[in-house]
Coordinates of C-alpha atoms and ligand atoms in Angstrom, one line a residue:
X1 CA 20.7 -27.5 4.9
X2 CA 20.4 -30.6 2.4
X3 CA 16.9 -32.7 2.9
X4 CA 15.8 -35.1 0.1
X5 CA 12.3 -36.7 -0.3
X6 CA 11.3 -40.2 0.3
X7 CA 8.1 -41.2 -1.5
X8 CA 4.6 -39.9 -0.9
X9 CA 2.3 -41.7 1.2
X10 CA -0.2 -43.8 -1.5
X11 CA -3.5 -42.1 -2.5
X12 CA -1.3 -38.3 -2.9
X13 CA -2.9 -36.3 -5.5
X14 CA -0.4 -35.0 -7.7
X15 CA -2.0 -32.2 -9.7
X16 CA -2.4 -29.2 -11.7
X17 CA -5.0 -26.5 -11.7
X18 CA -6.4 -23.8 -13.8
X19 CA -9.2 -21.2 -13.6
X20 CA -11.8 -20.9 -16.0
X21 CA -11.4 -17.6 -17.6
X22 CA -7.8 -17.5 -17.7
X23 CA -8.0 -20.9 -19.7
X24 CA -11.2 -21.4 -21.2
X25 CA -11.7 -18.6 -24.0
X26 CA -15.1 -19.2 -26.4
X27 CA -16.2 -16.4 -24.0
X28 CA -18.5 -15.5 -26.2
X29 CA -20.3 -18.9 -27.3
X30 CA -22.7 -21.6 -27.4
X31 CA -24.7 -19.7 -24.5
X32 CA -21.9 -18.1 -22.6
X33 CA -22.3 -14.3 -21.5
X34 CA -19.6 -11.8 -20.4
X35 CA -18.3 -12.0 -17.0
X36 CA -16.6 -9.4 -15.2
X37 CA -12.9 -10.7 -16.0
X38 CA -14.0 -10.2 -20.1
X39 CA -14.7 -6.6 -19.4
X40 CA -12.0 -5.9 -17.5
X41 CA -9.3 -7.9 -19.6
X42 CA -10.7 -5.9 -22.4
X43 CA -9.4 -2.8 -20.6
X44 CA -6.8 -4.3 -19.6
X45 CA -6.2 -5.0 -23.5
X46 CA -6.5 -1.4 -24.5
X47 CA -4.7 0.1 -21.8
X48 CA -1.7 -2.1 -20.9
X49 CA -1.8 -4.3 -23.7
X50 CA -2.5 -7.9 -22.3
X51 CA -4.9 -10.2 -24.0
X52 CA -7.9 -10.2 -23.5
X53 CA -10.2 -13.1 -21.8
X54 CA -11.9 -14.1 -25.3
X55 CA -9.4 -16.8 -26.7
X56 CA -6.9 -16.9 -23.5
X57 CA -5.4 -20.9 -24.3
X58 CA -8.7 -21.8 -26.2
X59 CA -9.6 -24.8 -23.2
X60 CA -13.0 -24.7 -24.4
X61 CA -11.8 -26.5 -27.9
X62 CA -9.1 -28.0 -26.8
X63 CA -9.8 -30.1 -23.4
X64 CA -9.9 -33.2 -24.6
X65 CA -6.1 -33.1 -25.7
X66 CA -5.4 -31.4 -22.6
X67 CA -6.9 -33.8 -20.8
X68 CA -4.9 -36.1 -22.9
X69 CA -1.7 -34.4 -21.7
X70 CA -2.5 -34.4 -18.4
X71 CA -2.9 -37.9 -18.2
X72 CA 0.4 -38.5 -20.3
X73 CA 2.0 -36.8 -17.1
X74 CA 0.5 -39.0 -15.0
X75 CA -1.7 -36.2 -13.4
X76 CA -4.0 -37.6 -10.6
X77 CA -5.9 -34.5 -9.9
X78 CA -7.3 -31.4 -12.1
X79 CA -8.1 -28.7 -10.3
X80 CA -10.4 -25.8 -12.6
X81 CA -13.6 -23.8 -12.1
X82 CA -16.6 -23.6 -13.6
X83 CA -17.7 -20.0 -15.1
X84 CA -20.8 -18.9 -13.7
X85 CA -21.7 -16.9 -16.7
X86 CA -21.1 -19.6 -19.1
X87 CA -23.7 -22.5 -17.0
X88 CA -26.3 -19.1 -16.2
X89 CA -25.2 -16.3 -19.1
X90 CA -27.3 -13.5 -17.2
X91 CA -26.4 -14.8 -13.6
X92 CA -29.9 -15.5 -12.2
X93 CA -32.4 -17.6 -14.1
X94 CA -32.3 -19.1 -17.3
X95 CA -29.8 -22.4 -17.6
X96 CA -27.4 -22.5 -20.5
X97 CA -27.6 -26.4 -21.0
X98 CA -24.2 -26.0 -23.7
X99 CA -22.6 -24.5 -20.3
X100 CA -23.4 -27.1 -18.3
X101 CA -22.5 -30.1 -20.9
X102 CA -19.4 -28.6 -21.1
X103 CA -18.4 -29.0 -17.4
X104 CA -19.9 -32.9 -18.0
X105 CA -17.8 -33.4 -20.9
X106 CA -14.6 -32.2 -19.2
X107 CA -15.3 -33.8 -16.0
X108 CA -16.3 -37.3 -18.0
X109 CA -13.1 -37.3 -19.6
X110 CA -10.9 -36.6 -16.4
X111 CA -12.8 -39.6 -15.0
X112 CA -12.0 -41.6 -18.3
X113 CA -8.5 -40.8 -17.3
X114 CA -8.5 -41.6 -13.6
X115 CA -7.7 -37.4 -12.8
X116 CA -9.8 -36.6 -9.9
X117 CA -11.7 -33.1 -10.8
X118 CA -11.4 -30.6 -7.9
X119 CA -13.9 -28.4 -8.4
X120 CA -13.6 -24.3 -7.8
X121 CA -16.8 -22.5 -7.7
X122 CA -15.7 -19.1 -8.1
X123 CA -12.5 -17.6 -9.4
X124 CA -13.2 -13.7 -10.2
X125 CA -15.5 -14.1 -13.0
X126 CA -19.0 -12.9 -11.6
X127 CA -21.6 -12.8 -14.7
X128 CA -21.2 -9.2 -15.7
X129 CA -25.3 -8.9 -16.1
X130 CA -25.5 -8.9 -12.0
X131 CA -22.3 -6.1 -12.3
X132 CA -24.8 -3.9 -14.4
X133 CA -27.7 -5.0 -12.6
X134 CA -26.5 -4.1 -8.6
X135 CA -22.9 -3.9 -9.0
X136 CA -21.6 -6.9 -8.2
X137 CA -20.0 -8.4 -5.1
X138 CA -21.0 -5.0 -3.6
X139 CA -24.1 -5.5 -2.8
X140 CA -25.7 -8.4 -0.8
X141 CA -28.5 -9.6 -3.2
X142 CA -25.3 -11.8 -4.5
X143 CA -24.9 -13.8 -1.9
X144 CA -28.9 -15.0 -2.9
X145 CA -27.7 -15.4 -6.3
X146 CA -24.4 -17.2 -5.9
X147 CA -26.5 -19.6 -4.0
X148 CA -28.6 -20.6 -6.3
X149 CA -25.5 -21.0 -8.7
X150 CA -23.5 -23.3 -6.4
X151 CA -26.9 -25.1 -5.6
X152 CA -27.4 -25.7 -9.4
X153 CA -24.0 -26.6 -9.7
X154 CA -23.0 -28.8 -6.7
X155 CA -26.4 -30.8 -7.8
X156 CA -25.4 -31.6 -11.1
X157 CA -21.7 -32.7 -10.4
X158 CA -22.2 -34.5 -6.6
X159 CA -22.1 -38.0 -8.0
X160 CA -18.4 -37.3 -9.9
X161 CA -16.7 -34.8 -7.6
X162 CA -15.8 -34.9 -4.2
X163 CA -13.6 -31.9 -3.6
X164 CA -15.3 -28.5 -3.7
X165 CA -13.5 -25.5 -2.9
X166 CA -15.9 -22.4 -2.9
X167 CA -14.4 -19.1 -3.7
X168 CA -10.9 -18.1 -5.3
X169 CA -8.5 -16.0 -2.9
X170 CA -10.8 -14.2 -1.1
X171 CA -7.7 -12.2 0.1
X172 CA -5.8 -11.1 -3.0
X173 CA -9.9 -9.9 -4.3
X174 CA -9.1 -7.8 -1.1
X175 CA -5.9 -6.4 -1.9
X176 CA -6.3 -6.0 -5.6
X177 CA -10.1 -5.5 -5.8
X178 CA -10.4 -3.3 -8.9
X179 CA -8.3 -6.3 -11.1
X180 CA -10.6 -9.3 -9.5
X181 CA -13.8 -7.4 -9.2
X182 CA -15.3 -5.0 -11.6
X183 CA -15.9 -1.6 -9.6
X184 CA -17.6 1.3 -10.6
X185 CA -15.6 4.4 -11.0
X186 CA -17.9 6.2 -8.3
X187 CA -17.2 3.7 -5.5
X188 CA -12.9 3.0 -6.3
X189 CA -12.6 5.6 -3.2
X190 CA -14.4 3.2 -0.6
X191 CA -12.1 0.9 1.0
X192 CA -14.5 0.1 3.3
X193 CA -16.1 -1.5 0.2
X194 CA -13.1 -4.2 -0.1
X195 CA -14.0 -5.6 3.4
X196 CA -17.9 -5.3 2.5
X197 CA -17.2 -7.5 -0.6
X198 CA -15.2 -9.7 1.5
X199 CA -18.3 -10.3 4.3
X200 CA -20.5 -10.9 1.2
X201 CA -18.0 -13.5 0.1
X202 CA -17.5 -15.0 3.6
X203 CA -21.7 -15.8 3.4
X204 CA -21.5 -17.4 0.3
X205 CA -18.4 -19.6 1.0
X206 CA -20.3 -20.6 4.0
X207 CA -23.7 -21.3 1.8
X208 CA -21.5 -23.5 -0.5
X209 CA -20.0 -25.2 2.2
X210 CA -23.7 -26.1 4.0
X211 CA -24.6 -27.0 0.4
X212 CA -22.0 -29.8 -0.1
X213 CA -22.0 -31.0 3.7
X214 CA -26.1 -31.4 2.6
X215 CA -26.0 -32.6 -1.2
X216 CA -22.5 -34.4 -1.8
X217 CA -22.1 -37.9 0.5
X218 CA -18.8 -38.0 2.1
X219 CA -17.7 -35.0 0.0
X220 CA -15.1 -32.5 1.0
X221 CA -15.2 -28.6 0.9
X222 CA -13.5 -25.8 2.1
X223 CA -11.9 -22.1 0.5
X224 CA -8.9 -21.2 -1.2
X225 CA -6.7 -18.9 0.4
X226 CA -3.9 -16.6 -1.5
X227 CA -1.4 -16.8 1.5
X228 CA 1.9 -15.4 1.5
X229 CA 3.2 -15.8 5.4
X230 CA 5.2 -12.7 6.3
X231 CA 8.2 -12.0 7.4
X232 CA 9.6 -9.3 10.4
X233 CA 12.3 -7.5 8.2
X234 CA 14.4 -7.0 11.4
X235 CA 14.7 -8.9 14.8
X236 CA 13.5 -5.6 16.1
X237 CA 10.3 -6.4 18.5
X238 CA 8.7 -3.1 16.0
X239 CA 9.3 -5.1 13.2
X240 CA 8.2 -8.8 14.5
X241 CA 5.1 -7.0 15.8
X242 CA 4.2 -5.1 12.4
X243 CA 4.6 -9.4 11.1
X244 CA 2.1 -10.1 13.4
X245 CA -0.7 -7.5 12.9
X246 CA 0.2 -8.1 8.7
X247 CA -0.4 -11.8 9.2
X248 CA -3.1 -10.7 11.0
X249 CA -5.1 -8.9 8.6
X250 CA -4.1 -10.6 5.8
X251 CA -4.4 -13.8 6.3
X252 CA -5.6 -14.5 10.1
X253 CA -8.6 -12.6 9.1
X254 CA -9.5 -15.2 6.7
X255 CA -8.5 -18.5 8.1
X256 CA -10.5 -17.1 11.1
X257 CA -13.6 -17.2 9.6
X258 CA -13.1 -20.3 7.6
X259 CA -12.4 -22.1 11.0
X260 CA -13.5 -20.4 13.8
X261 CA -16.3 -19.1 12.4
X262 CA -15.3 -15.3 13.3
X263 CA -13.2 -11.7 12.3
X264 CA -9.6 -12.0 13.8
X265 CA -10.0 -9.9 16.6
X266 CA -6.9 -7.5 16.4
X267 CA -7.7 -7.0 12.7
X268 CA -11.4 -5.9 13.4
X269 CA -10.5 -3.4 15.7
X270 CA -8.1 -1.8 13.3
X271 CA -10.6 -2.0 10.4
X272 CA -13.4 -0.3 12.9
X273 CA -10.2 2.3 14.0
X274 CA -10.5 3.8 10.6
X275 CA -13.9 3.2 9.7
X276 CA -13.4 0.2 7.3
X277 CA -15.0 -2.6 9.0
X278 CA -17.5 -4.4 7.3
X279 CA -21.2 -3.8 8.7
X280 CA -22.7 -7.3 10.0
X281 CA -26.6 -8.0 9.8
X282 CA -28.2 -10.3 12.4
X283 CA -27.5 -13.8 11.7
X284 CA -24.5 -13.1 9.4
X285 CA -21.9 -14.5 11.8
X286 CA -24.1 -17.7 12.8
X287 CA -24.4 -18.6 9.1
X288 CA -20.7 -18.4 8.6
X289 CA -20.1 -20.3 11.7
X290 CA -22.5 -22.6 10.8
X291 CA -20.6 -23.1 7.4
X292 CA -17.3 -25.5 8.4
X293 CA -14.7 -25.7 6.1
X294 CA -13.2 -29.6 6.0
X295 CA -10.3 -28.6 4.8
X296 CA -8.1 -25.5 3.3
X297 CA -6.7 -25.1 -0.3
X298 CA -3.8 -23.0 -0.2
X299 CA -2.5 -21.0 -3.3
X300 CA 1.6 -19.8 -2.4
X301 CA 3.9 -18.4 -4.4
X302 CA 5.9 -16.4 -2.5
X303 CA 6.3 -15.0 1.2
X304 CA 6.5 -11.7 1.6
X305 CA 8.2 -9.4 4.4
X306 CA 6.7 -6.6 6.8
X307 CA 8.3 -3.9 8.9
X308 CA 7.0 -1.2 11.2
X309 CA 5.6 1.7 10.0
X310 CA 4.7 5.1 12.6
X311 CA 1.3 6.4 12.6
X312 CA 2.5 10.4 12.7
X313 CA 0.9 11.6 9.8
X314 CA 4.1 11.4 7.2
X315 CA 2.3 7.9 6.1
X316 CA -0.6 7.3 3.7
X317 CA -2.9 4.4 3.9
X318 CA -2.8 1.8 1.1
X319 CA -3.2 -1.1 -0.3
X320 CA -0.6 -3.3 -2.5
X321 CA 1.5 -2.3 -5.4
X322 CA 2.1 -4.2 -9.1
X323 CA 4.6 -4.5 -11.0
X324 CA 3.0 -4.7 -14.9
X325 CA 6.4 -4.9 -16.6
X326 CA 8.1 -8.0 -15.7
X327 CA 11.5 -5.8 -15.2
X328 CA 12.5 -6.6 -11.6
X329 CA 12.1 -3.6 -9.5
X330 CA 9.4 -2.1 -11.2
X331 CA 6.6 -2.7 -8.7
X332 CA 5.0 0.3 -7.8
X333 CA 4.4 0.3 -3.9
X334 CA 3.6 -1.8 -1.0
X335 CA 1.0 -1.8 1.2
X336 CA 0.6 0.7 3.9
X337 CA -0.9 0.7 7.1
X338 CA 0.5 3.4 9.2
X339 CA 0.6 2.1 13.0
X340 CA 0.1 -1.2 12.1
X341 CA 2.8 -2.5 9.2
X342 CA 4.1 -1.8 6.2
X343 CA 5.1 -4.1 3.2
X344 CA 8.3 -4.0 2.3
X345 CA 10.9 -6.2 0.1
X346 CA 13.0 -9.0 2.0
X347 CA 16.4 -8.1 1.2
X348 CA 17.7 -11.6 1.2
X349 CA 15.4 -13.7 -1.2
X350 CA 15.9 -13.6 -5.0
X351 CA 12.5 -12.7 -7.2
X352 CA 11.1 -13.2 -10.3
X353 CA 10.9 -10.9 -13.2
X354 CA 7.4 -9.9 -11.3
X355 CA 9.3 -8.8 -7.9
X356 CA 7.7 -12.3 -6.6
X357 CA 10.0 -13.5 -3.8
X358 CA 11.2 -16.9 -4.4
X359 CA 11.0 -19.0 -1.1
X360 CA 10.0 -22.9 -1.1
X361 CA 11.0 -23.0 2.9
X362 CA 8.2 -20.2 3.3
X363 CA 5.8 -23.5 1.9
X364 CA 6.8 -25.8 4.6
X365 CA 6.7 -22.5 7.1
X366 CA 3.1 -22.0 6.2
X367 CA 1.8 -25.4 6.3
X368 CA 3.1 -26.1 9.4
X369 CA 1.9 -23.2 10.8
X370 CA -1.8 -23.5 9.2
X371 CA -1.8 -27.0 10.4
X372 CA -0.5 -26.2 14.0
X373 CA -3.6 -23.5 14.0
X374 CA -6.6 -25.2 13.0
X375 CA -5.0 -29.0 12.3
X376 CA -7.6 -29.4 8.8
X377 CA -5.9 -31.4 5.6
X378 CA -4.2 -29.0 3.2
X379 CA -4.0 -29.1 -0.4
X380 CA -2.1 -27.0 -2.7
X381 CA -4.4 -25.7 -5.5
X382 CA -1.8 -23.2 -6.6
X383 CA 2.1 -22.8 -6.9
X384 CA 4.6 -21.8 -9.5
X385 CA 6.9 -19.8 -11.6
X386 CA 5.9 -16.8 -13.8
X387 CA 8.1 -16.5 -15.9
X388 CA 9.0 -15.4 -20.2
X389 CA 9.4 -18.9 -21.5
X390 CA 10.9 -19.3 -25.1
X391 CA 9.7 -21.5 -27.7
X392 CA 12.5 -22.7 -29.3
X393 CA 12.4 -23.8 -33.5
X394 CA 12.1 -27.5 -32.7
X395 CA 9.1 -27.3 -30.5
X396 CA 11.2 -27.7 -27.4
X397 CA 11.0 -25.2 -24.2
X398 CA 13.6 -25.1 -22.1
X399 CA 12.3 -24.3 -18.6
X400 CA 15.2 -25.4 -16.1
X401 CA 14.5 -22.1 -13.6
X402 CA 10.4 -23.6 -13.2
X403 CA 12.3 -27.2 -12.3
X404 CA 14.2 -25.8 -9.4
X405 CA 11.3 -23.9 -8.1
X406 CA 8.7 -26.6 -8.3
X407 CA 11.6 -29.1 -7.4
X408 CA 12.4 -27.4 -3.9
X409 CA 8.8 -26.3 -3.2
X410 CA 7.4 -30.0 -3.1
X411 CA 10.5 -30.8 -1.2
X412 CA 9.6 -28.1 1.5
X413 CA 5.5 -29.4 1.2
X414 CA 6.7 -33.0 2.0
X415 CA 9.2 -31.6 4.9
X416 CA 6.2 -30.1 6.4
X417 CA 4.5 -33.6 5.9
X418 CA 7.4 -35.4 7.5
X419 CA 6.3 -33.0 10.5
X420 CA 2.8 -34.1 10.6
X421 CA 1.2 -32.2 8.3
X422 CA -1.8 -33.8 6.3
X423 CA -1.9 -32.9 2.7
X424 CA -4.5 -34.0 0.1
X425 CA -2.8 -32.8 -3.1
X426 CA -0.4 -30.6 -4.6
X427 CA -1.8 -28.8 -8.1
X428 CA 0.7 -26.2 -9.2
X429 CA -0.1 -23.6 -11.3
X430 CA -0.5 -23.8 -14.1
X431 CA -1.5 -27.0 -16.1
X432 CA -1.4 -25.0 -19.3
X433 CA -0.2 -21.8 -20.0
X434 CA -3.0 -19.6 -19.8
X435 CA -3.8 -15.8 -19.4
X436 CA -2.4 -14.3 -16.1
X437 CA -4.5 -11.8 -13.4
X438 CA -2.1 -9.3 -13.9
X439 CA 0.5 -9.5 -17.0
X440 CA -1.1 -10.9 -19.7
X441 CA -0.4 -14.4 -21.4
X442 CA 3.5 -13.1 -21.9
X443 CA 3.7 -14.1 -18.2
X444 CA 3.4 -17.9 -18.5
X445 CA 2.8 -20.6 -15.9
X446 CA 2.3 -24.4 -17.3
X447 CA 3.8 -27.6 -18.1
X448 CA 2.2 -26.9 -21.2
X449 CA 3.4 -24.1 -23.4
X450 CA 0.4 -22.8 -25.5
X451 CA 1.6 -21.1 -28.7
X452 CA -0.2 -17.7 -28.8
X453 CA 1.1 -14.0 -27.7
X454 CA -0.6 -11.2 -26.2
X455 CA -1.9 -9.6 -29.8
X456 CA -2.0 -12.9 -31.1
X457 CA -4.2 -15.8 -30.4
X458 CA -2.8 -18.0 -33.4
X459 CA -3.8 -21.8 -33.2
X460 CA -3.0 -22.1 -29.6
X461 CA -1.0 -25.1 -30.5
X462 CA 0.2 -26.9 -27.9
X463 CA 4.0 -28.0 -26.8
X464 CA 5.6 -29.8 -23.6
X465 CA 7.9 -27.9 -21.6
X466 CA 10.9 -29.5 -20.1
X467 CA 9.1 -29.5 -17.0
X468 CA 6.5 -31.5 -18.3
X469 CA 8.8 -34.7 -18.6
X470 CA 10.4 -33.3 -15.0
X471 CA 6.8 -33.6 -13.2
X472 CA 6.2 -36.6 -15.6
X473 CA 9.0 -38.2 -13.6
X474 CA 8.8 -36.7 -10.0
X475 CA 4.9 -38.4 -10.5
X476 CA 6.4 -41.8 -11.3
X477 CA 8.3 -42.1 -8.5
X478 CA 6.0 -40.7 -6.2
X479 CA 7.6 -37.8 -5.4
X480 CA 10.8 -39.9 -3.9
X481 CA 14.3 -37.9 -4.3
X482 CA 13.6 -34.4 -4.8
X483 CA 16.2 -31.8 -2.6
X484 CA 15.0 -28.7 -1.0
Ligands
BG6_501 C1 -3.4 -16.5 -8.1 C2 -4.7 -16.6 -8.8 O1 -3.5 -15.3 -7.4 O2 -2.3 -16.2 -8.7 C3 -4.5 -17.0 -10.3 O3 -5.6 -17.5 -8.2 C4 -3.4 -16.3 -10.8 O4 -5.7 -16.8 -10.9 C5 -2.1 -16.6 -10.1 O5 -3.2 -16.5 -12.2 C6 -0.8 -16.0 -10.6 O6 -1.0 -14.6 -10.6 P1 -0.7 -13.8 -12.0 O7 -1.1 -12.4 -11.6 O8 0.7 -13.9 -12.3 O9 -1.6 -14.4 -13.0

């Protein structure tokens, strides 16, 4: 089926986002204290061999040339996040005035280039000083503290930003917990622990949310969801029904709460089956009712497919598998919940090297869908390609394969806008290359290809990709011509 784009209504945000760990390095200066991502990239260093979160693509030094570049490509929007432990080093308390003029700085000099900033919160790097101190997201004195953080924070930055989003992929931290959250050996057993975290989270998206509605005039706010919509491997009723309880609990169960203010009712009762559900205090759910989201940023790269699976005992309870190689195939399981679904690979989309399915129509399923649902603006604050990019002896990168991806995803985005849909922005990931959650800086993402490997942090020169001129062009013209 052939569709082409017409142009973008005026005003789109054509963007590009980042995270601050995975971009920023100097995680070690002018102030800044370890967060949770620089201890567990530096195990992730010794026991798999992926950098580590001190250097990443050296942001910190180097924004105001990035900033340069992004406005060279015409960007209109930059999405990023602020690192708690770089604005309070030890979480709670004392200021780090270096931290926060370096937010200014960068923020100054996207509006100096006419880039709105979309701000993130929180992107998995909790101050490690409130890990060693009550263990992090476990226990509930951080939802206290992260409010006093976002207060701080929203304060400072409500004259020059106007879209917040409040906390990173609540979802994925749920699926891959010990990678996005630092967990103490003696609690990795506790699953119920994932969903606890996740309540804690869903107060303090809801605190942040209050907190812009009161402090930023006409600002907008509202979560980031990791959403992959899922797939019934068969026309079987089994397998359509093991979809629907997937979508349920991965992704219902959040959108829920953003929108509704409450737990998606079939998940709950199979989290409370097997003991997992999280345990409410009084007034919990009327603070996150109370906390409205205005709108929904949506991170998608890839839909995935579900089947049924029989509760008889043969199965095994788990969560989802990796693949740390980039050798298609290599990913080592897929979530399990017996009597309710099970993961499992769609036999009839391609995938990265990653096992990432490749499926831009899944975009315009999933917008339509979230938009049919709870009918709040959309943006895109993450989409793209991992992939082994070569820098070639010229300085050139040759990145055709990331073209046809983000080519036919916007396509799909604006087919779902040519349904009704409203979307605010699109910002794939990643502006720059920059250190991935789960494979190292080998895995790269950007427009932007930062010269540096794994061992190697070098001078973290930069270089345009081919797809840097592509997006340079698809910005120009507003979108207009692109094929799904
Ligand atoms: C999203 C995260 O889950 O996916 C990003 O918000 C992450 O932080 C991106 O980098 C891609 O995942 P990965 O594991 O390839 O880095």
């Amino acid at each position: 089926m052939s569709y082409t784009t017409t142009a973008f209504p005026d005003g789109f945000l054509w963007g590009a986002s980042t995270s601050a760990y995975q971009v920023e390095g100097a995680a070690y200066e002018d102030g800044k204290k370890a967060s949770q991502q620089d201890i567990i990239n530096q195990n992730n260093y010794r026991e798999r061999g992926f950098a580590t979160a001190e250097v990443t693509s050296d942001h910190y030094h180097h924004f105001r040339e990035d900033v340069a570049l992004m406005a060279e490509m015409g960007l209109k929007a930059y999405r990023f996040s602020i690192a708690w432990s770089r604005v309070i080093p030890d979480g709670t308390g004392a200021v780090n005035p270096a931290g926060l003029k370096f937010y200014h700085d960068l923020i100054d000099e996207l509006l100096a280039h006419d880039i709105e900033p979309i701000v993130t919160l929180y992107h998995y790097d909790l101050p490690w000083a409130l890990v060693e101190r009550y263990g992090g997201w476990i226990s509930r004195q951080v939802v206290d503290d992260f409010e006093a953080y976002a207060r701080l924070i929203i304060t400072e930055f409500r004259d020059q930003v106007k879209y917040w989003t409040t906390i990173n992929e609540q979802s994925i931290i749920v699926q891959y917990w010990t990678q996005k959250c630092y967990i103490p050996e003696e609690y990795r057993g506790d699953n119920q622990l994932r969903y606890q975290i996740n309540h804690h989270m869903n107060l303090a998206h809801a605190i942040a949310c209050n907190l812009v509605h009161e402090l930023v005039p006409g600002g907008m706010v509202g979560s980031v969801i990791g959403y992959s919509p899922i797939y019934p491997l068969t026309a079987r009723a089994e397998d359509v029904m093991a979809a629907q309880n997937a979508h349920d609990l991965r992704n219902g169960y959040y959108l829920d709460i953003y929108f509704k203010g409450k737990y998606t009712d079939s998940a709950m009762a199979y989290l409370e089956r097997h003991g997992l559900a999280p345990k409410i205090e009084p007034g919990d759910m009327e603070l996150i009712a109370s906390g409205t989201s205005d709108m929904l940023g949506i991170n998608y790269y890839a839909s995935e497919c579900a089947k049924a699976c029989p509760d008889d005992g043969t199965r095994e309870m788990r969560w989802n598998g990796v693949n740390l190689t980039g050798k298609k195939g290599d990913i080592s399981g897929f979530e399990t919940h017996p009597g309710f679904y099970e993961m499992c690979k769609n036999p009839l989309l391609d995938t990265n090297d990653w096992d990432w399915a490749i499926d831009p129509v899944g975009l315009e399923y999933l917008l339509r869908d979230i938009w049919m649902r709870y009918g709040k603006p959309l943006m895109v604050c993450e989409n793209g390609l991992g992939a082994f990019d070569t820098l070639e002896a010229d300085g050139t990168v040759h990145d055709p394969y990331r073209i046809d991806y983000l080519e036919r995803h916007i396509a799909a985005m604006k087919r779902a806008m040519d349904y009704g849909v409203q979307m605010l922005a699109y910002c794939p990931w990643s502006a720059l290359d920059l250190l991935s959650t789960s494979n190292g800086v080998k895995k790269r993402y950007g427009f932007i290809y930062v010269d540096r490997t794994d061992d190697d942090p070098r001078a973290c020169r930069r270089y345009r990709k081919d797809s840097f001129a592509w997006y340079r062009d698809v910005i120009a013209r507003n979108g207009a011509g692109l094929t799904l």
